[in-house]
Coordinates of C-alpha atoms in Angstrom, one line a residue:
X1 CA -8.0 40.4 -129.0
X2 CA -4.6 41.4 -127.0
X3 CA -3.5 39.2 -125.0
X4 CA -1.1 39.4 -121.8
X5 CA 2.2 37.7 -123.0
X6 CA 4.0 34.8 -121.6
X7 CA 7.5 35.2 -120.4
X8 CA 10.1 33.2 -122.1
X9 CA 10.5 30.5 -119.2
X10 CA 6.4 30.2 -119.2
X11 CA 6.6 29.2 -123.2
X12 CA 9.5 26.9 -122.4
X13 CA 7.5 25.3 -119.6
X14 CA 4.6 24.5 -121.7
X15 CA 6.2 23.6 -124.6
X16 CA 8.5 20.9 -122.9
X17 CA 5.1 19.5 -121.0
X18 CA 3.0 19.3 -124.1
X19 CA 6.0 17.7 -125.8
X20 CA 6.1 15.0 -123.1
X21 CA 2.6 14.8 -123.1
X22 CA 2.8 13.7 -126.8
X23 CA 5.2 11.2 -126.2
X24 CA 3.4 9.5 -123.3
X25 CA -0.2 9.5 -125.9
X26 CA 1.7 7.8 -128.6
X27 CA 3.5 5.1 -126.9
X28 CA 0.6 4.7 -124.4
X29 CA -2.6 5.5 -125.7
X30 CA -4.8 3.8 -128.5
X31 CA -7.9 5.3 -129.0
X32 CA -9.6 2.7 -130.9
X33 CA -8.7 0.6 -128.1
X34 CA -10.1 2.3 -125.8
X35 CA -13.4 2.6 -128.0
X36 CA -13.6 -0.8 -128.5
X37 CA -13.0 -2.1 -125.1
X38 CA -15.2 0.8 -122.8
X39 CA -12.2 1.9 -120.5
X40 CA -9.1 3.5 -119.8
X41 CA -6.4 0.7 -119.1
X42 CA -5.0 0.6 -115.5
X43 CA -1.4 1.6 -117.6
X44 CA -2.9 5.0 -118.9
X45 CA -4.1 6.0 -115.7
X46 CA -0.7 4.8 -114.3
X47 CA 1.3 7.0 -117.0
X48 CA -0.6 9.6 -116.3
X49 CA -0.4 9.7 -112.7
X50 CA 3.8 9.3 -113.2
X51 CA 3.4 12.4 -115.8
X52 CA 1.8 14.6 -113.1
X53 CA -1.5 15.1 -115.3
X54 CA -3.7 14.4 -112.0
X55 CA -2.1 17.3 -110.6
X56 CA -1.9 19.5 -113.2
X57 CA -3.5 22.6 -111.3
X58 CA -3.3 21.2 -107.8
X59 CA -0.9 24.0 -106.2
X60 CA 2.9 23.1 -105.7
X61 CA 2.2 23.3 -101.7
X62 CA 0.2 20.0 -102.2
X63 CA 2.5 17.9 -104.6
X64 CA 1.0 19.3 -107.6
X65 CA 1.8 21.3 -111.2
X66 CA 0.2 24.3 -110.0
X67 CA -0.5 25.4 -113.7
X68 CA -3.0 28.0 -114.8
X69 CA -6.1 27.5 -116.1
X70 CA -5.1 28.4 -119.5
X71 CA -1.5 26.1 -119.1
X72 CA -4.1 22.9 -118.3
X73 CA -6.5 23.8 -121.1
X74 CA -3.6 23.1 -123.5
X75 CA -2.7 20.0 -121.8
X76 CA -6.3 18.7 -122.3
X77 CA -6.8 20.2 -125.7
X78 CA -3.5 17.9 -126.7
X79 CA -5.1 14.9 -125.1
X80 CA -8.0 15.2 -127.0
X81 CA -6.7 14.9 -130.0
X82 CA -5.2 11.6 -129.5
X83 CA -8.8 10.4 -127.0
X84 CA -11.7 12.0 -126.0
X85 CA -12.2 9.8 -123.0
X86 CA -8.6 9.8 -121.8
X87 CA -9.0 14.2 -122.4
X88 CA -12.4 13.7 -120.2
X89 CA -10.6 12.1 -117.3
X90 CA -8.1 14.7 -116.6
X91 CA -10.0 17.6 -117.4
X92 CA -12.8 16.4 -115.0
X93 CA -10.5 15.8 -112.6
X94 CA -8.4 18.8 -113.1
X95 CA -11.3 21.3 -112.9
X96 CA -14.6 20.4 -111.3
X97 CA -13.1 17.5 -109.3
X98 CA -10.2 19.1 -107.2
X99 CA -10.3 23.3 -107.8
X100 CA -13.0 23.1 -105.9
X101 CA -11.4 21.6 -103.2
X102 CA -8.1 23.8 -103.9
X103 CA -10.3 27.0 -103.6
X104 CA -12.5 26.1 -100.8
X105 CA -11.8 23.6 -98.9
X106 CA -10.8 23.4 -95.3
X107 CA -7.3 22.9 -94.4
X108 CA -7.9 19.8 -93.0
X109 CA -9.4 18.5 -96.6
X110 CA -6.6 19.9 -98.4
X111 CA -4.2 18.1 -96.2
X112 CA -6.3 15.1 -96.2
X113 CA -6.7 14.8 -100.4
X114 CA -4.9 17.1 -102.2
X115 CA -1.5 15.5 -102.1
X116 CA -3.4 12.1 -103.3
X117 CA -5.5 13.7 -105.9
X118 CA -2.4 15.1 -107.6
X119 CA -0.3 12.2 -107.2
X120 CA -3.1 10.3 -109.1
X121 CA -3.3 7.9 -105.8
X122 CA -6.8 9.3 -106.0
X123 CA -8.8 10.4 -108.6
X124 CA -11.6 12.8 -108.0
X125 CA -15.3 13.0 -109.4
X126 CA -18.3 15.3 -109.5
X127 CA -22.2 14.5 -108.3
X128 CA -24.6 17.3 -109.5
X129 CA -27.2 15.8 -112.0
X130 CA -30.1 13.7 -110.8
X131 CA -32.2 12.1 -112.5
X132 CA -34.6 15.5 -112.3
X133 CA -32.6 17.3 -111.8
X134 CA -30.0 18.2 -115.0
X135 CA -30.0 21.6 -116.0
X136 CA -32.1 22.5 -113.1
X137 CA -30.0 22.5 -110.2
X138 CA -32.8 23.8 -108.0
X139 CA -34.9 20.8 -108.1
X140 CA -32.1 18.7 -106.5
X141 CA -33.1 15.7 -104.2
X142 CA -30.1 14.3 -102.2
X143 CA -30.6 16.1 -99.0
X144 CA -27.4 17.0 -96.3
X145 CA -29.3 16.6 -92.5
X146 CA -26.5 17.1 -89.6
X147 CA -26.2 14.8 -87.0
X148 CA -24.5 14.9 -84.0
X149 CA -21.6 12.7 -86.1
X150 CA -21.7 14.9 -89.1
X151 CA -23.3 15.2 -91.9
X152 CA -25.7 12.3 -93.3
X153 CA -25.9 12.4 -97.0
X154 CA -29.2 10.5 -98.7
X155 CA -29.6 10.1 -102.8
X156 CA -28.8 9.5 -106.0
X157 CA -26.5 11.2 -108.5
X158 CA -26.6 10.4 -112.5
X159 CA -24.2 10.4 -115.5
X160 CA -21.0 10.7 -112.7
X161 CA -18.0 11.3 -114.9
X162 CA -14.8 9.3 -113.3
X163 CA -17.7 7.6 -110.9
X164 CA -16.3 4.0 -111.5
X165 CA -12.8 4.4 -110.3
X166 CA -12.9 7.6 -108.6
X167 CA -11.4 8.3 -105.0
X168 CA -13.5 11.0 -103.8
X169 CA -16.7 12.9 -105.0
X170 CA -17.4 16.3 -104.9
X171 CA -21.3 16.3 -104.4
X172 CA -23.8 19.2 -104.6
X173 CA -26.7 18.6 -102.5
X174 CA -29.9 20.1 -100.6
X175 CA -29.1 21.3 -96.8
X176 CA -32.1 22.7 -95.5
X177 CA -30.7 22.3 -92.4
X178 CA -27.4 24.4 -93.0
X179 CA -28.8 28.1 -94.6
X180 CA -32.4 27.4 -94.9
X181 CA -34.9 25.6 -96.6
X182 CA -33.4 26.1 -100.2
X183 CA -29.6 26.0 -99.2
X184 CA -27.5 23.9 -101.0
X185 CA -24.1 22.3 -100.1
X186 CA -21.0 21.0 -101.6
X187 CA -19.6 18.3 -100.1
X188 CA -16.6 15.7 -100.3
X189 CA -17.5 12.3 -100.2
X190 CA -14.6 9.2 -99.6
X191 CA -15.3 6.4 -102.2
X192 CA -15.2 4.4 -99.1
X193 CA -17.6 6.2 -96.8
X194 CA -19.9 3.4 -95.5
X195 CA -23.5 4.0 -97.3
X196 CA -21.7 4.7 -101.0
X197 CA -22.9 2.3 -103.4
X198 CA -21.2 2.6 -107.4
X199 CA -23.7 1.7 -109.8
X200 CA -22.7 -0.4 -113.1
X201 CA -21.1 1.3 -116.5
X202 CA -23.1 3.4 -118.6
X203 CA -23.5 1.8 -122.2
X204 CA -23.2 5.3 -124.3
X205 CA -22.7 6.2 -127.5
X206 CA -19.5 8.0 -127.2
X207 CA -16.3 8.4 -125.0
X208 CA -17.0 5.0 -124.4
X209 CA -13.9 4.8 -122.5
X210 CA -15.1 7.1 -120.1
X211 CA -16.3 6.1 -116.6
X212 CA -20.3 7.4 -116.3
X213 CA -22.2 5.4 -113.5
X214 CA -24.5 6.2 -111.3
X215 CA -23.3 6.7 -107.3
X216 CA -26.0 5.9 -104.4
X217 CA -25.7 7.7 -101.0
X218 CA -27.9 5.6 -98.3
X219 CA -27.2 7.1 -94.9
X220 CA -23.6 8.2 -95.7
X221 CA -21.6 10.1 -92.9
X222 CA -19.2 12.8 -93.2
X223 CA -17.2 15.0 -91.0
X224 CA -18.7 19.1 -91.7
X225 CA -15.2 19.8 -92.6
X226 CA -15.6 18.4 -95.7
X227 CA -17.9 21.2 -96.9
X228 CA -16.6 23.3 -99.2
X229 CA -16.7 27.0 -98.6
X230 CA -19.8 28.0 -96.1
X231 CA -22.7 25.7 -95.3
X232 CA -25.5 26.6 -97.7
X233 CA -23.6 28.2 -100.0
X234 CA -22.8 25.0 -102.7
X235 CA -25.1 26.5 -105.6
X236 CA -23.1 29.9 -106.1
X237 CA -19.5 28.1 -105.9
X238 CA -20.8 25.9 -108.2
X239 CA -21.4 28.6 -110.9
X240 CA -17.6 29.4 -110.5
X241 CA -16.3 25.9 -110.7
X242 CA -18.4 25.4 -113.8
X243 CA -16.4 27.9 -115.1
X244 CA -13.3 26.0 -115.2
X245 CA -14.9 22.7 -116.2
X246 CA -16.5 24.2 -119.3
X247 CA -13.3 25.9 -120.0
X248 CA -11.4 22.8 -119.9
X249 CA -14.2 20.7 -121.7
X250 CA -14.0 23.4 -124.2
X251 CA -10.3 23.0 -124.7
X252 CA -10.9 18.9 -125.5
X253 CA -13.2 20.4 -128.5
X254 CA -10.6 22.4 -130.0
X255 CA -8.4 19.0 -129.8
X256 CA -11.0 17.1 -131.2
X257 CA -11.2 20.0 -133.8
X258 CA -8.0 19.4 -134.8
X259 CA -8.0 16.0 -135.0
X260 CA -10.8 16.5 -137.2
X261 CA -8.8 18.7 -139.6
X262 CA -5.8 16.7 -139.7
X263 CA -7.6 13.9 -140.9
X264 CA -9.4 15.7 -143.4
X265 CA -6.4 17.8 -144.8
X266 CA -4.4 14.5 -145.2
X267 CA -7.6 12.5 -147.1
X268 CA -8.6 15.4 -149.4
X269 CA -4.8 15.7 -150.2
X270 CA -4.5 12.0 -151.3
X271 CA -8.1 10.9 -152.5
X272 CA -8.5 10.9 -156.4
X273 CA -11.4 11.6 -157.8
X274 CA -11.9 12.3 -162.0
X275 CA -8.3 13.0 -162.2
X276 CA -7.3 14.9 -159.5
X277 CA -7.1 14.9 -155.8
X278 CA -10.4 16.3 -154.1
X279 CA -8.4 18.6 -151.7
X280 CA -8.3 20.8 -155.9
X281 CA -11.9 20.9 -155.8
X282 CA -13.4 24.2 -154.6
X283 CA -16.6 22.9 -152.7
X284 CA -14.2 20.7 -151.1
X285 CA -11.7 23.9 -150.3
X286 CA -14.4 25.9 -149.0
X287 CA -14.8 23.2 -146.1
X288 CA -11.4 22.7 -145.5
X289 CA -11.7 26.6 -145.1
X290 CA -14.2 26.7 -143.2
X291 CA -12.8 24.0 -140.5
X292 CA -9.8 25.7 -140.1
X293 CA -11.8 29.0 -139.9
X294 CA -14.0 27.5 -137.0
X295 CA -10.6 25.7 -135.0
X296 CA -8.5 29.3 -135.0
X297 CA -12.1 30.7 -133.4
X298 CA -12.1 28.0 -130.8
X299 CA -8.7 28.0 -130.3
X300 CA -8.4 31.9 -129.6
X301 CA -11.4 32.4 -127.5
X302 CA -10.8 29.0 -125.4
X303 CA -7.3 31.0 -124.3
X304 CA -8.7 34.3 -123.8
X305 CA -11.1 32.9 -121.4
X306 CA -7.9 31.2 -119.7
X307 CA -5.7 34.4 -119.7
X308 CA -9.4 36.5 -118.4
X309 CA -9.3 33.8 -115.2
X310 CA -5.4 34.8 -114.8
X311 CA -6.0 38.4 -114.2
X312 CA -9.0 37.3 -111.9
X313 CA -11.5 38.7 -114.2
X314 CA -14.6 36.3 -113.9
X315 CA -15.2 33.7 -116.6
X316 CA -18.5 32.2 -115.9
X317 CA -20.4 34.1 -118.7
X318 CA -17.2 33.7 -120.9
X319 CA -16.5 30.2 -120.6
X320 CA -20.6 29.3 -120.9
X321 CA -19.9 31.2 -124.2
X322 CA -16.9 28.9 -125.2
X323 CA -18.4 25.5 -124.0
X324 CA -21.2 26.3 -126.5
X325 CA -19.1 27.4 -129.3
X326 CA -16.6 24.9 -128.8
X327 CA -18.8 21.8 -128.5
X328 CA -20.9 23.2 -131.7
X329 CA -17.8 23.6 -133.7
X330 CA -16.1 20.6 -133.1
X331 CA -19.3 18.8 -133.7
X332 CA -19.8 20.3 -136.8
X333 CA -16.4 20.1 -137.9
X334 CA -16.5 15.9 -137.2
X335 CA -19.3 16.0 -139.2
X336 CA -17.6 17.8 -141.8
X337 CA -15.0 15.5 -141.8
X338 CA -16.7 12.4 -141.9
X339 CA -18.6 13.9 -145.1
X340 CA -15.6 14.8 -147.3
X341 CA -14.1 11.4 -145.8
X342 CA -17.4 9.8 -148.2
X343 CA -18.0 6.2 -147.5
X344 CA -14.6 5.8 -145.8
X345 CA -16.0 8.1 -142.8
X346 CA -18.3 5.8 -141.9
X347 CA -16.1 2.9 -140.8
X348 CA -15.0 2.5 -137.9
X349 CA -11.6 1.5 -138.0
X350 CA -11.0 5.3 -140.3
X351 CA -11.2 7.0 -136.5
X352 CA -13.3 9.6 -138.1
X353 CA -16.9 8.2 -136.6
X354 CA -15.4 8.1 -133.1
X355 CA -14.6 11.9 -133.4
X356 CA -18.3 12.6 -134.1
X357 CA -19.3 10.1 -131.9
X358 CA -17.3 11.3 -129.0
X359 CA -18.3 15.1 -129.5
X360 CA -21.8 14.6 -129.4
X361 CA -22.1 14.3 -125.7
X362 CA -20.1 18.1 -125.2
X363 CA -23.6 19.7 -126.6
X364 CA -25.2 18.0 -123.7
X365 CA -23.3 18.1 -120.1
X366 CA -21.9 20.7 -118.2
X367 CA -25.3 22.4 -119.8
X368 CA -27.2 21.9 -122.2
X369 CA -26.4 24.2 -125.1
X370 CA -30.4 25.2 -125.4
X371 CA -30.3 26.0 -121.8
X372 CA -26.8 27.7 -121.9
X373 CA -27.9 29.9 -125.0
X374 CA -31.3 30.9 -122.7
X375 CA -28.8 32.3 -119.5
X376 CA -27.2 33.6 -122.3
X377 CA -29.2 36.2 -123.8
X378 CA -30.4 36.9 -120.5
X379 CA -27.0 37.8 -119.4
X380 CA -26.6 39.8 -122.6
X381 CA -30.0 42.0 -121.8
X382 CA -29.7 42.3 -118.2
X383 CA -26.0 43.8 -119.1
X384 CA -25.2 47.1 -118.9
X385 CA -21.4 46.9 -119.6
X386 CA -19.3 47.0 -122.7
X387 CA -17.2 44.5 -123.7
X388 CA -13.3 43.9 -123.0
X389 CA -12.5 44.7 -126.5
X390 CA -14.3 46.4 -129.6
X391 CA -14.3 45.0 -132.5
X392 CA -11.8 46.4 -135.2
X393 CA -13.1 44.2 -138.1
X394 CA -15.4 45.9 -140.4
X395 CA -18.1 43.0 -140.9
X396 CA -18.0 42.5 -136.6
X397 CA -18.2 46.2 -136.0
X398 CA -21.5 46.2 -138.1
X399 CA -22.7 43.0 -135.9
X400 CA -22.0 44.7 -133.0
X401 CA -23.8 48.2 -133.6
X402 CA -27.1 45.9 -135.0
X403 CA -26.6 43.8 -131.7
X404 CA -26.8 46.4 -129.6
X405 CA -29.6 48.4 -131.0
X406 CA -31.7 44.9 -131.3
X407 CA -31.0 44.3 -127.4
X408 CA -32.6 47.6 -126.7
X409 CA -35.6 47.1 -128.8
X410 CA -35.6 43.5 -127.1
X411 CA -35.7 45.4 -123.7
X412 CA -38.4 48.1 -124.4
X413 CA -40.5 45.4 -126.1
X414 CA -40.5 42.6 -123.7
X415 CA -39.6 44.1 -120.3
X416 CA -38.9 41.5 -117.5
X417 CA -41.2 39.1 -119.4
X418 CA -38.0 38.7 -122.0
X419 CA -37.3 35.9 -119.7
X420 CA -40.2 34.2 -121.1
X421 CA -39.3 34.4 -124.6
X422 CA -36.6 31.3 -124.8
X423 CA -36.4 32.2 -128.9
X424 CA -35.8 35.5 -128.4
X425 CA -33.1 35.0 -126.1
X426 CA -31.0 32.2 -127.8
X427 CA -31.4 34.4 -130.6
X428 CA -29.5 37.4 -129.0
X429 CA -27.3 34.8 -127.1
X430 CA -26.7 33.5 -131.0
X431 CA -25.4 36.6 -132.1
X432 CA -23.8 37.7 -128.9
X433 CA -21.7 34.3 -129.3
X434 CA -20.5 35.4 -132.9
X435 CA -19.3 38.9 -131.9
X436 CA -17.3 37.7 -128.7
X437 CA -15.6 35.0 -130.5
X438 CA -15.2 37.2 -133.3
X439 CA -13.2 39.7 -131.5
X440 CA -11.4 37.3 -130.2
X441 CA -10.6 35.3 -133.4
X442 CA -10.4 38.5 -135.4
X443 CA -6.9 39.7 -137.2
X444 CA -4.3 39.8 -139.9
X445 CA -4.3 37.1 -142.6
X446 CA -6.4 34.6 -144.4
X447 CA -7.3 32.4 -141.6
X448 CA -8.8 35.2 -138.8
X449 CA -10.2 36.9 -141.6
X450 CA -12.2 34.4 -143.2
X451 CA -13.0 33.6 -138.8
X452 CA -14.0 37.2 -138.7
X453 CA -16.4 37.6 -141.5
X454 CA -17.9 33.9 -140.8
X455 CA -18.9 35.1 -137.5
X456 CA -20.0 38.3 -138.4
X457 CA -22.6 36.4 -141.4
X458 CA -23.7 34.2 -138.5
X459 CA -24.6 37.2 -136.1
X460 CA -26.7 38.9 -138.9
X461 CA -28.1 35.7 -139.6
X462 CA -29.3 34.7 -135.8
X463 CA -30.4 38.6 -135.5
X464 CA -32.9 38.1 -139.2
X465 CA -34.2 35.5 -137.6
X466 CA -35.0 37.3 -134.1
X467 CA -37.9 39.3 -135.8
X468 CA -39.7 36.1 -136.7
X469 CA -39.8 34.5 -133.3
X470 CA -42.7 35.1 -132.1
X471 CA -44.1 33.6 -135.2
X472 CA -41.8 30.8 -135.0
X473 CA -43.1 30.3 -131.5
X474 CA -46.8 30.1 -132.5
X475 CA -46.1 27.8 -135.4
X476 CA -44.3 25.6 -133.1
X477 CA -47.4 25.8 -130.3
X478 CA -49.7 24.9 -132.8
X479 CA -47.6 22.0 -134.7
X480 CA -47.1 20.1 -130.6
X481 CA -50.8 20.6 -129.8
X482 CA -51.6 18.3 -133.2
X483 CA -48.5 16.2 -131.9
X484 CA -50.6 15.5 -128.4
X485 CA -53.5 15.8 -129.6
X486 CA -54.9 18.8 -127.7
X487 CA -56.0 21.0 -130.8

């Protein structure tokens, strides 16, 4: 995929920042640490906040970097090859905690916060899960009534990213009041805002470094100017700043990718096994190939999605598409690691375990990837338009005609009730996946090649399998109603 170039003082810019972004992660930051202990010191925050990473895309006017999407993406990416947690932190903060506020807030806000939040004086959060509400953003709880004093805020939010030390939190919330009886609302909420209670640390299985509690809202006031955009209208600028927070999530998996490969390239090269080093075997080349197959896919369709948001093209069905390729790949590829690592993977102190540890939770927030592959394939059949760029690889060009004539039969077959077939649509959504990261990873030489034809194997493989749904579905009806023993 072509994409726009940077000038030479844009390269230049980057460069130097990524290079002292390296500098401050090796003198400051010690993942196993970080691991071990459950937080990010008070001194990484504190370098952080000196490097300007808290204001990364915070616009100049404010006191911040004012760097594109794509710029910040390989800020975090870097960072999450030294930590996950540390990676988590900024891109949180950088995308779902203050863009939203930078976009849409009022001028009092921005004057307010913005200069705080990218000085690192604050640090922002977001509130959207509940505790029935994850995926399903409809069935939110915390309700928004106005008052004559502004805007009383009553509820609970889950799993809040940054919760425990964070300065201000973005919240999504019900306001029946403000746009009707299913309006929703985003809202800034001050850390100290009488009636805001932070809950204890979440004991998790990864990013353990990263702050996840649970934030209380009992009668807490705020003034209506810190609603974001118009009153009611929370759920669709949500959609648009999940499109930067996936995009930057996605960029920590390609980090954590790497990591993932450089570990492995410098084991397989040094471990001996019956005479040689493994790295000679070919079952062991054909991972190494296929990780480093899997990170130039990531890579290139994480910045294609960054250089679609510079030409204000929309990237929420593109970077839904990278947060579940990303967070797939870079699990896999951990996993990969850890098995040509043998017994050495599984200890601890190796660093390969955290990897896998640590990417486990990117299937899972931000959207599920079994929900994310459902909107999908709905996206796909409810689309009428072609894509940016066809494909010029033979093996993707092939995917791409069988995709499109299977969406067709998908449409005349099912109708509207596709949306009832949740198979049937991660299926398409499978194979949609493979071709739009294809044409993105697709070119000359061994690597984008080897990415190319992957892809295009996996497409063919998610469409065989879309003409046994249905029976897959029965099977699996009739297997759960012998589980709860309704058959």
């Amino acid at each position: 995929m072509q994409q726009p170039a940077l000038t030479y003082d844009e390269r230049d810019e980057r460069a130097l920042l990524v290079a002292e972004v390296r500098r401050f992660l090796a003198r400051e930051v010690r993942s196993d640490v970080i691991d071990r202990e459950g937080t990010i010191p008070a001194r990484v925050r504190e370098g952080a906040a000196r490097l300007g990473l808290f204001g990364l895309t915070i616009p100049e006017r404010w006191g911040g970097g004012g760097l594109s999407l794509g710029a910040a993406c390989e800020v975090v990416s870097e960072i999450a090859r030294v930590d996950r947690s540390t990676a988590i932190m900024i891109g949180l903060h950088a995308g779902l905690g203050t863009h939203g506020i930078a976009a849409h807030g009022s001028e009092e806000l921005k004057r307010a916060w913005l200069p705080k939040l990218a000085s690192g004086e604050a640090i922002a959060s977001f509130c959207a899960t509940e505790a029935s509400a994850g995926s399903d953003l409809t069935a939110l709880s915390t309700v928004g009534t106005a008052t004559p004093s502004g805007l009383r805020i009553d509820g609970e939010k889950s799993y809040v990213t940054n919760g425990g030390f964070a300065g201000l939190f973005t919240v999504l919330l019900r306001t029946p009041g403000l746009g009707g009886a299913r309006a929703c609302s985003l809202v800034c909420v001050p850390r100290d805002t009488e009636g805001v209670e932070i809950g204890p640390e979440e004991d998790k299985l990864g990013i353990r470094g990263s702050s996840t509690v649970t934030v209380r809202f009992d009668g807490a006031v705020v003034p209506f100017s810190h609603i974001l955009g118009d009153p009611g209208g929370g759920l669709d600028l949500v959609h648009g700043l999940l499109g930067w927070g996936r995009t930057l999530m996605s960029a920590g998996c390609v980090g954590a990718a790497r990591a993932a490969l450089d570990a492995t390239l410098a084991h397989v090269a040094t471990r001996r096994q019956f005479g040689r080093t493994i790295g000679a075997f070919g079952a062991t080349r054909a991972h190494v190939a296929w990780m480093a197959a899997r990170l130039h896919a990531m890579e290139t369709f994480v910045r294609a999605v960054g250089e679609r948001e510079a030409r204000g093209a929309s990237i929420e069905a593109p970077s839904a598409i990278a947060k579940v390729f990303a967070s797939e790949g870079a699990f896999t590829m951990a996993d990969r690691a850890l098995q040509l690592h043998g017994a050495l993977g599984f200890l601890e102190p190796v660093g390969v375990a955290r990897i896998l540890r640590d990417c486990r939770i990117t299937r899972i927030f931000e959207g599920a990837n079994d929900v994310l592959l459902v909107r999908i394939g709905a996206g796909r059949l409810a689309s009428s338009e072609s894509r940016d760029h066809a494909p010029s690889n033979a093996s993707l060009v092939a995917l791409s005609r069988r995709l499109d004539a299977s969406v067709k039969e998908a449409r005349a077959r099912f109708g509207i009730g596709v949306v009832g077939q949740q198979l049937v649509l991660q299926r398409i959504a499978t194979a949609t996946i493979a071709l739009e990261v294809g044409c993105a990873a697709e070119g000359d030489g061994p690597v984008p090649e080897h990415a190319a034809r992957l892809l295009a194997e996996e497409g063919h493989l998610a469409l065989d399998a879309l003409g046994r749904a249905e029976a897959d579905e029965a099977a699996a009806d009739a297997i759960a109603s012998v589980l709860d023993g309704s058959s």
